[in-house]
Amino acid sequence: MALNPLYHQACFLASASRLGNAPADQGFEVAFAGRSNAGKSSAINTLTQQKTLARVSKTPGRTQLLNFFRLDDARRLVDLPGYGYAKVPEGMQHAWGQMIEQYLSRREALKGVFLIMDARHPLTPFDARMIDWCQHFGLPLHVALTKSDKLSRGAALDTLHKVAATLRREYAQPISVQLFSSLKRQGIEEAHAVLDGWLAIG
Ligand code: GDP
């Protein structure tokens, strides 16, 4: 299946420190969330077939912001600040929480959250917080267990089944989950099928 050219067209649009200075709340948006170092930037780059797109979110001054990438006039990908840096002071963690919660609860254009977890360390307390918010606000959620190349095939499938079972058991609304690898370029079609649905592509 060929990649829809819209993804490859992605380009940096704007950064926002709060909802008030985000781009106009119209059209369709998918937010990427995940613990710092989980592999979120790599996943965004892989899914847009670009080498450096998500690097912008890691430039000084932008790491704590909402970073918007434009696909076309009506569609955007949003890189949420990575969470879980041990060194981030508590006040900043609080500000982070407030910004994300506000974005998740009020953004009309937001159609789903694509949550990146390291397949070797899934479902951290920060992930649980993000899932709780999505459930609370009725937001569709998809989990990509990335870096699956670092596990054997058997161990990766075992993790997939365990995470899926936990999500089914713990949460009322259905949450889809898949294996992913930016390094091996695995899981791209499955991820795009989810994004296409949320972004009304195709
Ligand atoms: P972020 O902080 O969540 O944006 O994480 P990055 O995308 O910057 O990735 C963190 C580290 O994990 C980097 O050293 C990446 O090269 C590595 N990484 C990311 N995705 C994968 C993957 O699918 N497989 C492997 N083996 N390494 C990965």
Tab-separated table of C-alpha atoms and ligand atoms in Angstrom:
chain	number	residue	atom	x	y	z
A	1	MET	CA	0.000	0.000	0.000
A	2	ALA	CA	1.440	3.383	-1.005
A	3	LEU	CA	1.765	6.119	1.571
A	4	ASN	CA	-0.748	8.886	1.069
A	5	PRO	CA	1.333	11.842	-0.194
A	6	LEU	CA	-0.281	14.079	2.398
A	7	TYR	CA	1.960	12.652	5.128
A	8	HIS	CA	5.129	13.263	3.190
A	9	GLN	CA	3.989	16.836	2.651
A	10	ALA	CA	4.037	17.528	6.407
A	11	CYS	CA	5.837	20.711	7.385
A	12	PHE	CA	6.274	22.671	10.570
A	13	LEU	CA	3.429	25.122	11.100
A	14	ALA	CA	3.650	26.625	14.601
A	15	SER	CA	4.460	26.111	18.255
A	16	ALA	CA	2.054	27.034	21.030
A	17	SER	CA	2.578	27.387	24.760
A	18	ARG	CA	-1.158	27.111	25.394
A	19	LEU	CA	-4.388	26.589	23.530
A	20	GLY	CA	-4.905	30.330	23.176
A	21	ASN	CA	-1.996	30.728	20.770
A	22	ALA	CA	-2.487	27.484	18.827
A	23	PRO	CA	-3.508	27.548	15.145
A	24	ALA	CA	-7.229	27.984	14.454
A	25	ASP	CA	-9.253	25.128	15.899
A	26	GLN	CA	-10.619	23.793	12.599
A	27	GLY	CA	-10.363	20.614	10.593
A	28	PHE	CA	-8.672	17.432	11.770
A	29	GLU	CA	-5.786	16.934	14.132
A	30	VAL	CA	-3.997	13.901	15.593
A	31	ALA	CA	-1.761	14.340	18.642
A	32	PHE	CA	1.361	12.267	19.288
A	33	ALA	CA	2.132	11.651	22.941
A	34	GLY	CA	4.743	9.663	24.767
A	35	ARG	CA	7.396	9.515	27.398
A	36	SER	CA	10.641	11.293	26.546
A	37	ASN	CA	12.939	8.969	24.645
A	38	ALA	CA	10.149	6.489	23.893
A	39	GLY	CA	10.741	7.055	20.170
A	40	LYS	CA	8.010	9.614	19.390
A	41	SER	CA	10.103	11.861	17.113
A	42	SER	CA	11.402	8.865	15.209
A	43	ALA	CA	7.843	7.576	14.783
A	44	ILE	CA	6.619	10.938	13.449
A	45	ASN	CA	9.527	11.068	11.019
A	46	THR	CA	8.912	7.475	9.918
A	47	LEU	CA	5.183	8.015	9.420
A	48	THR	CA	5.784	11.143	7.338
A	49	GLN	CA	8.778	9.656	5.530
A	50	GLN	CA	10.915	12.589	6.535
A	51	LYS	CA	14.278	12.529	8.187
A	52	THR	CA	14.146	15.588	10.384
A	53	LEU	CA	10.560	16.828	10.664
A	54	ALA	CA	10.127	16.138	14.389
A	55	ARG	CA	13.580	17.449	15.240
A	56	VAL	CA	12.038	20.887	15.447
A	57	SER	CA	10.193	19.797	18.606
A	58	LYS	CA	13.544	19.127	20.249
A	59	THR	CA	15.103	22.486	19.524
A	60	PRO	CA	15.741	24.749	22.525
A	61	GLY	CA	12.623	26.587	23.589
A	62	ARG	CA	10.257	24.184	21.877
A	63	THR	CA	10.515	21.050	23.971
A	64	GLN	CA	7.764	22.128	26.350
A	65	LEU	CA	5.421	23.396	23.636
A	66	LEU	CA	2.707	21.974	21.445
A	67	ASN	CA	4.297	21.680	17.995
A	68	PHE	CA	1.941	21.693	15.009
A	69	PHE	CA	2.764	20.153	11.623
A	70	ARG	CA	0.593	20.934	8.641
A	71	LEU	CA	-0.461	18.199	6.207
A	72	ASP	CA	-2.894	20.383	4.240
A	73	ASP	CA	-5.296	23.248	4.963
A	74	ALA	CA	-7.567	21.002	7.005
A	75	ARG	CA	-5.199	18.486	8.610
A	76	ARG	CA	-2.419	18.607	11.173
A	77	LEU	CA	-0.226	16.363	13.284
A	78	VAL	CA	0.606	17.687	16.740
A	79	ASP	CA	3.694	16.708	18.689
A	80	LEU	CA	2.925	16.984	22.400
A	81	PRO	CA	5.856	17.625	24.746
A	82	GLY	CA	7.504	14.387	25.849
A	83	TYR	CA	6.701	13.616	29.442
A	84	GLY	CA	8.548	11.934	32.255
A	85	TYR	CA	11.887	13.677	32.313
A	86	ALA	CA	13.134	12.931	35.816
A	87	LYS	CA	14.947	16.250	35.897
A	88	VAL	CA	11.967	18.447	35.122
A	89	PRO	CA	11.079	20.459	38.245
A	90	GLU	CA	7.710	19.794	39.825
A	91	GLY	CA	6.331	23.212	38.911
A	92	MET	CA	7.028	22.510	35.272
A	93	GLN	CA	5.438	19.051	35.478
A	94	HIS	CA	2.354	20.783	36.805
A	95	ALA	CA	2.365	23.343	33.987
A	96	TRP	CA	2.839	20.514	31.486
A	97	GLY	CA	-0.136	18.659	32.933
A	98	GLN	CA	-2.334	21.721	32.766
A	99	MET	CA	-1.421	22.511	29.178
A	100	ILE	CA	-1.968	18.944	27.962
A	101	GLU	CA	-5.217	18.558	29.853
A	102	GLN	CA	-6.509	21.816	28.446
A	103	TYR	CA	-5.533	20.790	24.931
A	104	LEU	CA	-7.099	17.327	25.231
A	105	SER	CA	-10.307	18.587	26.779
A	106	ARG	CA	-11.011	21.633	24.614
A	107	ARG	CA	-9.536	21.108	21.182
A	108	GLU	CA	-12.399	20.530	18.759
A	109	ALA	CA	-10.112	19.544	15.878
A	110	LEU	CA	-8.451	16.789	17.917
A	111	LYS	CA	-9.743	13.474	16.569
A	112	GLY	CA	-7.432	11.022	18.294
A	113	VAL	CA	-4.271	10.482	20.325
A	114	PHE	CA	-1.444	8.321	19.036
A	115	LEU	CA	0.452	7.193	22.121
A	116	ILE	CA	4.019	6.001	21.653
A	117	MET	CA	5.459	3.601	24.215
A	118	ASP	CA	8.798	1.843	24.258
A	119	ALA	CA	7.834	-1.823	23.808
A	120	ARG	CA	10.355	-2.711	26.493
A	121	HIS	CA	8.787	-0.342	29.056
A	122	PRO	CA	5.066	-0.058	28.318
A	123	LEU	CA	2.368	1.498	30.498
A	124	THR	CA	4.433	3.748	32.739
A	125	PRO	CA	2.518	5.892	35.288
A	126	PHE	CA	2.755	8.805	32.834
A	127	ASP	CA	1.199	6.676	30.097
A	128	ALA	CA	-1.585	5.714	32.490
A	129	ARG	CA	-2.261	9.387	33.153
A	130	MET	CA	-2.487	10.111	29.441
A	131	ILE	CA	-4.827	7.145	28.910
A	132	ASP	CA	-7.002	8.260	31.837
A	133	TRP	CA	-7.369	11.711	30.290
A	134	CYS	CA	-8.287	10.320	26.884
A	135	GLN	CA	-10.885	8.036	28.423
A	136	HIS	CA	-12.237	10.874	30.514
A	137	PHE	CA	-12.572	13.209	27.525
A	138	GLY	CA	-13.865	10.432	25.233
A	139	LEU	CA	-10.893	10.756	22.880
A	140	PRO	CA	-10.002	7.819	20.616
A	141	LEU	CA	-6.588	6.402	21.532
A	142	HIS	CA	-4.139	4.176	19.688
A	143	VAL	CA	-1.000	2.746	21.267
A	144	ALA	CA	2.123	2.050	19.212
A	145	LEU	CA	4.691	-0.134	20.982
A	146	THR	CA	7.812	1.088	19.273
A	147	LYS	CA	11.417	-0.142	19.203
A	148	SER	CA	9.894	-3.610	18.831
A	149	ASP	CA	13.048	-4.495	16.878
A	150	LYS	CA	14.827	-4.572	20.226
A	151	LEU	CA	12.748	-7.591	21.263
A	152	SER	CA	12.643	-11.058	19.725
A	153	ARG	CA	9.540	-11.734	17.632
A	154	GLY	CA	8.116	-13.915	20.407
A	155	ALA	CA	8.779	-11.381	23.164
A	156	ALA	CA	7.308	-8.560	21.059
A	157	LEU	CA	4.088	-10.519	20.432
A	158	ASP	CA	3.915	-11.447	24.099
A	159	THR	CA	4.174	-7.750	25.044
A	160	LEU	CA	1.513	-6.852	22.469
A	161	HIS	CA	-0.929	-9.383	23.903
A	162	LYS	CA	-0.219	-8.413	27.506
A	163	VAL	CA	-0.644	-4.691	26.852
A	164	ALA	CA	-3.851	-5.325	24.866
A	165	ALA	CA	-5.215	-7.466	27.711
A	166	THR	CA	-4.365	-4.834	30.329
A	167	LEU	CA	-5.997	-2.069	28.278
A	168	ARG	CA	-9.136	-4.198	27.831
A	169	ARG	CA	-9.273	-4.994	31.514
A	170	GLU	CA	-8.527	-1.527	32.916
A	171	TYR	CA	-10.379	0.825	30.574
A	172	ALA	CA	-14.008	1.129	29.564
A	173	GLN	CA	-13.514	2.476	26.047
A	174	PRO	CA	-11.654	0.344	23.486
A	175	ILE	CA	-7.995	1.198	22.843
A	176	SER	CA	-6.185	-0.260	19.855
A	177	VAL	CA	-2.542	-1.303	20.101
A	178	GLN	CA	0.153	-2.367	17.639
A	179	LEU	CA	3.847	-3.154	17.364
A	180	PHE	CA	6.004	-0.562	15.634
A	181	SER	CA	9.622	-0.024	14.691
A	182	SER	CA	11.050	3.102	13.129
A	183	LEU	CA	14.375	1.372	12.674
A	184	LYS	CA	12.929	-1.598	10.788
A	185	ARG	CA	10.034	0.375	9.348
A	186	GLN	CA	7.485	-2.056	10.739
A	187	GLY	CA	3.869	-1.291	11.568
A	188	ILE	CA	3.647	1.686	9.227
A	189	GLU	CA	0.579	0.513	7.291
A	190	GLU	CA	-1.306	-0.330	10.462
A	191	ALA	CA	-0.469	3.082	11.923
A	192	HIS	CA	-1.500	4.877	8.747
A	193	ALA	CA	-4.837	3.077	8.695
A	194	VAL	CA	-5.568	4.564	12.131
A	195	LEU	CA	-4.333	8.049	11.162
A	196	ASP	CA	-6.256	7.963	7.859
A	197	GLY	CA	-9.450	7.207	9.760
A	198	TRP	CA	-9.008	10.027	12.255
A	199	LEU	CA	-7.860	12.560	9.664
A	200	ALA	CA	-10.588	11.607	7.176
A	201	ILE	CA	-8.009	10.718	4.527
A	202	GLY	CA	-8.935	8.464	1.630
B	1	GDP	P1	11.514	10.828	21.661
B	1	GDP	O1	12.230	11.500	22.778
B	1	GDP	O2	10.321	10.062	22.168
B	1	GDP	O3	11.141	11.735	20.531
B	1	GDP	O4	12.477	9.685	21.101
B	1	GDP	P2	13.416	9.635	19.796
B	1	GDP	O5	12.594	9.406	18.575
B	1	GDP	O6	14.326	10.799	19.802
B	1	GDP	O7	14.216	8.281	20.087
B	1	GDP	C1	14.974	8.098	21.257
B	1	GDP	C2	16.080	7.100	20.957
B	1	GDP	O8	15.516	5.844	20.584
B	1	GDP	C3	16.979	7.523	19.787
B	1	GDP	O9	18.293	7.129	20.074
B	1	GDP	C4	16.417	6.742	18.604
B	1	GDP	O10	17.373	6.474	17.603
B	1	GDP	C5	15.956	5.464	19.278
B	1	GDP	N1	14.813	4.841	18.558
B	1	GDP	C6	13.651	5.442	18.220
B	1	GDP	N2	12.834	4.584	17.577
B	1	GDP	C7	13.490	3.403	17.503
B	1	GDP	C8	13.175	2.111	16.947
B	1	GDP	O11	12.103	1.861	16.388
B	1	GDP	N3	14.129	1.132	17.096
B	1	GDP	C9	15.310	1.350	17.717
B	1	GDP	N4	16.161	0.314	17.819
B	1	GDP	N5	15.655	2.554	18.231
B	1	GDP	C10	14.768	3.571	18.135
